[in-house]
Amino acid sequence: MNAALLPLLAALPLLAAATTVLLRTPLVDRILMLGIPAASTLAGILLVLHHAAEPVVAHSVGAFVPGVAIPFVSDTFAAVMITVTSFTTMIGALFLTRTGEDRLRFLPALVLMLVGGVNGALLTGDLFNLFVFIEVMLLPSYALLAITGTWRRLGVGRLFVLINLLTSTILLIGVGLVYGVVGTVTMAELVGVAQEDPRAALAVGVVLFALSIKAGVVPLHGWLPRSYPATSSGIMALFAGLHTKVAIYALYRVYAITQDGTPSAWIPLLAVVVVVTILLGAVASYGEFRIRGVLAYQMVSGVGHILLGLAIFTELALAAGIFYMAHHIITMGALLLTAGAIEETYGTGRLDRLQGLMRREWWLAAMFAVGLLSLVGLPPTSGLWGKVGLVLAAVGVGGWEAWVYVGAIVAASIASMLALQYLWGEVFWGAPQQVYWPASARTGEGPELELPETLRARAGLVAPGTILLGTSVAIFVAAGWLMPVVTRAGAGLLALAPYVEAVLG
Amino acid sequence: MILAMTVGVLAAGGVYLLLQRSMVRAVFGIGLLSHAANFVLLAAGVSAWRAEPLANRTDAAVAADPLPQAFVLTAIVITLAVTVYMLMLAVLGNNDDTHRMPNTGESHDE
Amino acid sequence: MSLLWTLLVLVAALAVVAPLTRVLGRNTGWPLAGLYLASWVAFLPAIREVLGGGETTWSVPWVPELGVDLAFRADGLGVVFGSIALLIGAVVLVYATRYLEPGRQLGFYLVMALFTVSMVGLVLADDLILLFICWELTSLASFLLIAQGGRYGELASMRTLLITFVGGLTMIPAIMLIIVLTGTTSVTEALAHPVWTTNPGLTALVAVLVAIAAMTKSAQFPFHLWLPDAMAASTPVSAYLHAAAVVKAGIFLLMRFSPAFHDTLVWNVLLLVVGLWTALLGGRVALQQTDLKKLMAYSTVSQLGLIVATIGIGTEYALTAAVLHTIAHAMFKSGLFMMVGVVDHATHTRDLRRLPQLYRQMPWSFAVVVLGTASMAGVPPMLGFISKESMLAAMRQAPGEAWAGWAALVVMAAGAVLTFAYSVRIVFGGFVDGRDPRPVHGTTPGLFLPAALPIVVSVPLAFAVGLLDLPVGRAVKAALPHLEPETHLYLWHGFTVELLVTALVIAAGVAVILRRHQLQPAFERTILPFDGVGVIERLHVLSRALGVRANRPVEADYATRHAAAIIATFTLVIGAGLLAVIPSMPPVTPGLSQPIDAVLLLLITASVVMVVAARSRLAATVSLSAVGILATVQIIALGAPDVGLTQLLVEALTIIVIMLVLQKLPLTFGSPTRLIRSSSLLLALAAGVVFGGATWVLTGRRERSPVAQWYLTEGPEYAGADNIVNVILVEFRALDTLGELTVLGMAGVAIVAVLSSVKDRYLEPEHEDDLPEPRLRAGGTTAERAIREAWPNLVPLQLVLRVTGPLLLLISFVLFMRGHNAPGGGFIAALVASAAIGLIYLSTSRDRRIGPARLPLYLIGGGVAFAILTGIVGLVAADSFLEPIYGYVFTEHVSTSMLFDLGVFAAVVGLITVAFNLLGSTPRPAPGESTGLRVDEAVEGALFSRPESVTRERQPRVNASTTHILDGAPPRELGR
């Protein structure tokens, strides 16, 4: 396999974005918006398969001296992330074409740029380049958030931009400080620095801090549940799958490399943060009054679950965390898209305005139910293995912290179960729905009308969510094939020699 | 080390403005913060060597570290781009009070 | 293999349900029952194997990483419970064909099938994870079955799910702990592991967790509430759930784990106490029920309590009794439930107070119910008598002091009395005492026979109870593998204490029968102050309140609050980190600071204060630009000419754009409250200290980095250029620049996208010019023109522009070309060109679009595409993306990186033009014109022609002799 092709994963989506700006023909827009993520998914799968033989492939972009050039690196972890994110993006894009949002001016260009940014951020082996690609990922997001969704989108767009810029600035400062202490920003040269030098640890700490804002870690999470639900379901599904997850990926990567296998002295802090995030996300989701509001807080809780792998920091824990991340991206995307089908059809996502949909939309209800099962970790869904893996890893370390982690997971599960039962009861059970608000899902305008008996969610709207849920169930069944992959991914974060070898030669 | 103080001053100003309701002030705040960030980057290149890194004019022994300069250039440009975008957001609804949703005439149903 | 077939048949059943119901409707029960029997037949070889003292296993790896297999294994327990699930299931299905309304009934049959699969899977599973999965599946199935019971069923099913879910949650850690302790996921190996004897602490913990899980399923106090709740489901469901399946799953789990825990004290005590207490409670509450079905439910609770308590004893004898009673209970209770259904069908009520004297109209049903209740009450010579006897006997083997055994015996005897009492209530309340004159339809054989079957069969079984020796023995062997049980069951044990107890119980029971009318009020008094439903409701209310409280702090759609949280956390965390590392700081590199830094610090501080303090937007903007210029000086002082140049130009353009925006906004900022001001000031100062401190601690304390050394020494000849910074930008780190220029260009696209999504309001304020009207003579006068028209101010600027415009473009070209060797490059060149554009914009009398409509977007898209294509050329021609290719154009050393630079140039100019065109141009909006429309026009070209585009020819060009103010003849603008 030719490593020189890696940069194309970031470059081609950007090229496609530029193309759509130049051509501006709906057909080309759609072809590219669906084709590029599809191709990227395929590339990801191929990379995963390839890494079974060669754990890490790296390429110095521009063929300059290693250490000077920006390296693009792919290992199992990165490949898995590329596959999952691209796949979710593809399905999300499909949903956008079903709602007609892809006709909004330049939306396809922005989505494609988002893909490019994500792939770049996942593959780059250079801290500053990571900053750049996160910016590439964020800029289209600013616009996507502000052009779709309800009337609140513009005001929330301001919130989103300001917070993310503050974060980016902190990230930039962090990168600067790392260079200031260590004198390099090539990740392969940062191996173990946080272990050797407390100042380096602090500099890296600034970077990790910025990343955990982007990941939505409590107490830095507030912007997430406020901003995401204000955009449209399709876009929120993209954000849920890409933004916070790329940040978490970077957290895993940077922390693992700079710690070089031995946990940090700051672990207690991390542990507290993780536990609080798990619990608060679960508890707070009961306080929301929109479907996607509840789901947004479930995302926060999910972030905590994923970071548990980092807090425990054993091979099994990292593997479990990575598996949970993949599961969470797909499940959350599925739920958001299904919720989107409801909003598009009935014109609202407010719990107090929806009821008794079970009677009309049994398939949609069944899909949503499967999604919720996956969220709380019940069979037959990917969520079960996610939870099993994390608990197994937590119990494996033993000691009191193990019981804190397990306790947090259990308590959070109960809280989530209560909140999701509330959600389910409000939306799908009870007396049949009487009225609806056509065309209000995105713009928030539209009068209350008598609900026609024949009205159902269009198949095109339900299909994307169904595909993702099918994936979740497939993951449950095929866990036997996937576990080795995530185990390899986790192992690659602890044994860094191949990574360094591949990058610096 | 005076540069650190400059960074501190800029950061403090930036944070203060960022905490104000007016979007424009927040944008100014981000501006100050990114000045601070740029100085952090340049300081990271160790400001003991300050000669221009131009191979034909200065001797490498005293030349400043060129890498942070490249970083700063990139950062400045990104800041410019986002600033323009934010100013566009600020002007929507002809009021930049972030505590109110910009009034674009759309109904406030949802 | 036998096991595989057993399960496959059931899976097949699950698969064919949907089509079957389409054809057969409610009669689907018949073929389905057939399949259950077929599955049991397939099970027979395994059963024979087990009874013969062996065991059958079948397994295939599932998740090797975690050692999880799809492993099934039939032992005594599997045989007993599997057979119960299948046989009772078959009967129930037959019963359902007549009980259910005519119609498709897909939901019922589907979930029944799912249920049986997971139940049989559970009892056969030989892998802990698989066991857990089946366990959760049974929970889900019961949830779904109950959920079909109408509105109340929905709520009840939620509670059921919640409780069983909690059970699952205690089971996960238990199982994981077992796996970690024993290093295997195989049930058999794990339970046989020595750790259970060597590590009492953890053993106790796991035992408790498992016990709790089982108690949630078997409806033991305090989890008993879901079982009566489940009565919302249809009667066949109840018969199955409460006699054969879910509740038995809990019992099964306890027996399954007995090998490890049977002599763990906490296990014994917990099960014994909870079981007996549940038996008493359930019995007592059963007495106050008036709904026959609810009564049955509580009787189930109490019966299960007895079984749990017996398992808690943990001896061979006790487990024998437990297994036997499980079988007996499965038979009489399923029958009784179905009989309740029969009564319900015949009289359309289950309320004791509204039933007629049924024994006259329905003698057969009466007889069957009497047999069933007799067995439940433990009246000889019923099967229930034998099991009850053995359980009573088992009590005396309770661990610990002798008195414990006697106490247990007494309590259980009390439970037995209660059992007798509510059995009496069923028989007499249901069939004898009724006075209600309502009509009775009688019953159909199709409904009655399957209902009667289990009870009737159990009668002869009591006399041939020896038949059960082997299966029960094997089950006990499976529960207590360390001993070789010799099980012999008799109807007649001889005169024993238990017999005496039974006699007393029956005597008490007869007394109850005789005085039942007087006792009734006492029975119906409620005893528990709270009920489970209320508890769970309160739980919901509580967590709702918690959730709302958890949201409140972050409930803000504006940035300030979230920013404050972030800054505060940053200050704390990083501040603490700084204090931690300050001791271990290396010394600063000498010569770090220069005098000029100090000067600039003062100036910057001053202008920052002005920006912060300014109340007028203009003042703030001016001060901001001051900061920018000072920053430029500082940057140049740090030896970064390119950066300085860029900073200056960027500052200029930013200011212009800010001015464009300010004209659409109020003149001053709103003034914050004192609290806001002081708190944000405090936070700002703290943050400033931390940021500055971080810089002080973490920078300027090392030698020059190797990479910097490389750039300065190797870099130039490597790239054949002197301006290293520029070379880094366009070659070594061209990827950064690529990302940067994409951001830059797409920012323009983003602006267009957002603005064109604003459907309603046009960007302009409705009423701008509320300036005082100067009093002037009628229009057309010199003074009027001088004040009202923009032209007079512009003439000079336009004249200047005629010279500077081309000059700027030339400079921009030069900067572009020399970028490689001296300060300059595509980006700086582009900024200069943009300055020219800005000049054009400023020098026009009337705001209008600069250049052709689509140009900016073509510049952006083209620029980005061009840059990337250059990169791809590098990949194709050389061997790496963005790898520069060098060459000579007339002796001028060039490289593809200059083409790349061209892309940068285009993107920048594109963005700036978009900014000017969209934020700047403000002709009077046509009424009702939306921002979206305006933007579409700006980027797609005129949608409707504007008047000023005609009548342009006759005008003279601007020149030094323009006399517009005097004669009012507007000259032609540049570029028209």
PDB file of C-alpha atoms in Angstrom, chain A residues 361-473:
ATOM      1  CA  GLU A 361     -45.529   4.881  13.108  1.00  0.00           C
ATOM      2  CA  TRP A 362     -44.884   1.388  14.435  1.00  0.00           C
ATOM      3  CA  TRP A 363     -41.743   0.880  12.347  1.00  0.00           C
ATOM      4  CA  LEU A 364     -40.310   4.234  13.313  1.00  0.00           C
ATOM      5  CA  ALA A 365     -41.189   3.507  16.933  1.00  0.00           C
ATOM      6  CA  ALA A 366     -39.526   0.094  16.755  1.00  0.00           C
ATOM      7  CA  MET A 367     -36.382   1.663  15.317  1.00  0.00           C
ATOM      8  CA  PHE A 368     -36.320   4.324  18.002  1.00  0.00           C
ATOM      9  CA  ALA A 369     -36.801   1.647  20.642  1.00  0.00           C
ATOM     10  CA  VAL A 370     -33.831  -0.323  19.324  1.00  0.00           C
ATOM     11  CA  GLY A 371     -31.810   2.874  19.461  1.00  0.00           C
ATOM     12  CA  LEU A 372     -32.757   3.472  23.079  1.00  0.00           C
ATOM     13  CA  LEU A 373     -31.890  -0.126  23.958  1.00  0.00           C
ATOM     14  CA  SER A 374     -28.502   0.423  22.401  1.00  0.00           C
ATOM     15  CA  LEU A 375     -28.101   3.622  24.389  1.00  0.00           C
ATOM     16  CA  VAL A 376     -28.686   1.886  27.729  1.00  0.00           C
ATOM     17  CA  GLY A 377     -26.677  -1.148  26.660  1.00  0.00           C
ATOM     18  CA  LEU A 378     -29.329  -3.836  26.286  1.00  0.00           C
ATOM     19  CA  PRO A 379     -29.198  -6.663  23.731  1.00  0.00           C
ATOM     20  CA  PRO A 380     -29.440  -7.135  20.809  1.00  0.00           C
ATOM     21  CA  THR A 381     -27.438  -3.988  20.078  1.00  0.00           C
ATOM     22  CA  SER A 382     -23.871  -2.724  19.971  1.00  0.00           C
ATOM     23  CA  GLY A 383     -24.519  -0.954  23.266  1.00  0.00           C
ATOM     24  CA  LEU A 384     -24.371  -4.236  25.160  1.00  0.00           C
ATOM     25  CA  TRP A 385     -20.790  -4.959  24.155  1.00  0.00           C
ATOM     26  CA  GLY A 386     -19.877  -1.350  24.791  1.00  0.00           C
ATOM     27  CA  LYS A 387     -21.090  -1.521  28.362  1.00  0.00           C
ATOM     28  CA  VAL A 388     -19.769  -5.053  28.950  1.00  0.00           C
ATOM     29  CA  GLY A 389     -16.338  -4.009  27.731  1.00  0.00           C
ATOM     30  CA  LEU A 390     -16.153  -0.936  29.934  1.00  0.00           C
ATOM     31  CA  VAL A 391     -17.372  -2.696  33.073  1.00  0.00           C
ATOM     32  CA  LEU A 392     -15.011  -5.604  32.443  1.00  0.00           C
ATOM     33  CA  ALA A 393     -12.119  -3.176  32.044  1.00  0.00           C
ATOM     34  CA  ALA A 394     -13.124  -1.251  35.170  1.00  0.00           C
ATOM     35  CA  VAL A 395     -13.483  -4.373  37.303  1.00  0.00           C
ATOM     36  CA  GLY A 396     -10.223  -5.623  35.853  1.00  0.00           C
ATOM     37  CA  VAL A 397      -8.150  -2.857  37.438  1.00  0.00           C
ATOM     38  CA  GLY A 398      -9.564  -3.638  40.873  1.00  0.00           C
ATOM     39  CA  GLY A 399      -9.243  -1.283  43.826  1.00  0.00           C
ATOM     40  CA  TRP A 400     -11.721   1.322  45.007  1.00  0.00           C
ATOM     41  CA  GLU A 401     -11.630   3.318  41.776  1.00  0.00           C
ATOM     42  CA  ALA A 402     -12.919   0.287  39.918  1.00  0.00           C
ATOM     43  CA  TRP A 403     -16.024   0.390  42.098  1.00  0.00           C
ATOM     44  CA  VAL A 404     -16.388   4.125  41.635  1.00  0.00           C
ATOM     45  CA  TYR A 405     -16.362   3.632  37.859  1.00  0.00           C
ATOM     46  CA  VAL A 406     -18.758   0.691  37.925  1.00  0.00           C
ATOM     47  CA  GLY A 407     -20.998   2.526  40.353  1.00  0.00           C
ATOM     48  CA  ALA A 408     -21.039   5.543  38.055  1.00  0.00           C
ATOM     49  CA  ILE A 409     -21.924   3.414  35.039  1.00  0.00           C
ATOM     50  CA  VAL A 410     -24.715   1.659  36.943  1.00  0.00           C
ATOM     51  CA  ALA A 411     -26.145   4.846  38.423  1.00  0.00           C
ATOM     52  CA  ALA A 412     -25.956   6.608  35.064  1.00  0.00           C
ATOM     53  CA  SER A 413     -27.686   3.673  33.395  1.00  0.00           C
ATOM     54  CA  ILE A 414     -30.593   3.901  35.830  1.00  0.00           C
ATOM     55  CA  ALA A 415     -30.847   7.664  35.398  1.00  0.00           C
ATOM     56  CA  SER A 416     -30.726   7.306  31.612  1.00  0.00           C
ATOM     57  CA  MET A 417     -33.329   4.559  31.745  1.00  0.00           C
ATOM     58  CA  LEU A 418     -35.673   6.838  33.685  1.00  0.00           C
ATOM     59  CA  ALA A 419     -35.130   9.751  31.314  1.00  0.00           C
ATOM     60  CA  LEU A 420     -35.527   7.638  28.193  1.00  0.00           C
ATOM     61  CA  GLN A 421     -38.659   5.972  29.577  1.00  0.00           C
ATOM     62  CA  TYR A 422     -40.040   9.479  30.070  1.00  0.00           C
ATOM     63  CA  LEU A 423     -39.075  10.356  26.500  1.00  0.00           C
ATOM     64  CA  TRP A 424     -40.612   7.172  25.146  1.00  0.00           C
ATOM     65  CA  GLY A 425     -43.810   7.580  27.122  1.00  0.00           C
ATOM     66  CA  GLU A 426     -44.259  11.163  25.990  1.00  0.00           C
ATOM     67  CA  VAL A 427     -43.606  10.591  22.309  1.00  0.00           C
ATOM     68  CA  PHE A 428     -44.775   7.102  21.441  1.00  0.00           C
ATOM     69  CA  TRP A 429     -47.396   6.176  24.031  1.00  0.00           C
ATOM     70  CA  GLY A 430     -50.567   7.760  25.224  1.00  0.00           C
ATOM     71  CA  ALA A 431     -53.498   9.102  23.237  1.00  0.00           C
ATOM     72  CA  PRO A 432     -52.994   9.364  19.470  1.00  0.00           C
ATOM     73  CA  GLN A 433     -51.508  12.572  18.088  1.00  0.00           C
ATOM     74  CA  GLN A 434     -54.185  15.056  17.014  1.00  0.00           C
ATOM     75  CA  VAL A 435     -52.413  18.080  15.495  1.00  0.00           C
ATOM     76  CA  TYR A 436     -49.150  18.843  13.759  1.00  0.00           C
ATOM     77  CA  TRP A 437     -47.084  21.805  12.630  1.00  0.00           C
ATOM     78  CA  PRO A 438     -46.172  21.229   9.003  1.00  0.00           C
ATOM     79  CA  ALA A 439     -42.950  22.818   7.717  1.00  0.00           C
ATOM     80  CA  SER A 440     -41.976  23.993  11.158  1.00  0.00           C
ATOM     81  CA  ALA A 441     -39.206  21.547  11.795  1.00  0.00           C
ATOM     82  CA  ARG A 442     -36.471  23.773  10.374  1.00  0.00           C
ATOM     83  CA  THR A 443     -37.816  27.285  10.357  1.00  0.00           C
ATOM     84  CA  GLY A 444     -40.046  27.149  13.402  1.00  0.00           C
ATOM     85  CA  GLU A 445     -42.911  28.707  11.472  1.00  0.00           C
ATOM     86  CA  GLY A 446     -46.144  27.018  10.547  1.00  0.00           C
ATOM     87  CA  PRO A 447     -49.582  26.949  12.165  1.00  0.00           C
ATOM     88  CA  GLU A 448     -51.094  24.146  14.209  1.00  0.00           C
ATOM     89  CA  LEU A 449     -53.156  21.961  11.891  1.00  0.00           C
ATOM     90  CA  GLU A 450     -55.436  18.942  12.179  1.00  0.00           C
ATOM     91  CA  LEU A 451     -53.278  15.848  11.679  1.00  0.00           C
ATOM     92  CA  PRO A 452     -54.423  13.933   8.591  1.00  0.00           C
ATOM     93  CA  GLU A 453     -55.061  10.267   9.417  1.00  0.00           C
ATOM     94  CA  THR A 454     -53.066   9.177   6.387  1.00  0.00           C
ATOM     95  CA  LEU A 455     -49.933  11.153   7.208  1.00  0.00           C
ATOM     96  CA  ARG A 456     -46.865   8.994   7.846  1.00  0.00           C
ATOM     97  CA  ALA A 457     -43.134   9.638   7.942  1.00  0.00           C
ATOM     98  CA  ARG A 458     -41.811   9.178   4.407  1.00  0.00           C
ATOM     99  CA  ALA A 459     -39.798   5.992   3.921  1.00  0.00           C
ATOM    100  CA  GLY A 460     -36.915   8.114   2.694  1.00  0.00           C
ATOM    101  CA  LEU A 461     -36.770   9.857   6.054  1.00  0.00           C
ATOM    102  CA  VAL A 462     -36.910   6.683   8.120  1.00  0.00           C
ATOM    103  CA  ALA A 463     -34.460   4.702   6.000  1.00  0.00           C
ATOM    104  CA  PRO A 464     -31.212   6.441   7.069  1.00  0.00           C
ATOM    105  CA  GLY A 465     -31.880   5.860  10.758  1.00  0.00           C
ATOM    106  CA  THR A 466     -32.875   2.286  10.017  1.00  0.00           C
ATOM    107  CA  ILE A 467     -29.593   1.663   8.210  1.00  0.00           C
ATOM    108  CA  LEU A 468     -27.592   2.894  11.177  1.00  0.00           C
ATOM    109  CA  LEU A 469     -29.627   0.832  13.628  1.00  0.00           C
ATOM    110  CA  GLY A 470     -29.127  -2.199  11.417  1.00  0.00           C
ATOM    111  CA  THR A 471     -25.429  -1.466  11.711  1.00  0.00           C
ATOM    112  CA  SER A 472     -25.711  -1.337  15.481  1.00  0.00           C
ATOM    113  CA  VAL A 473     -27.418  -4.736  15.579  1.00  0.00           C
TER     114      VAL A 473
END
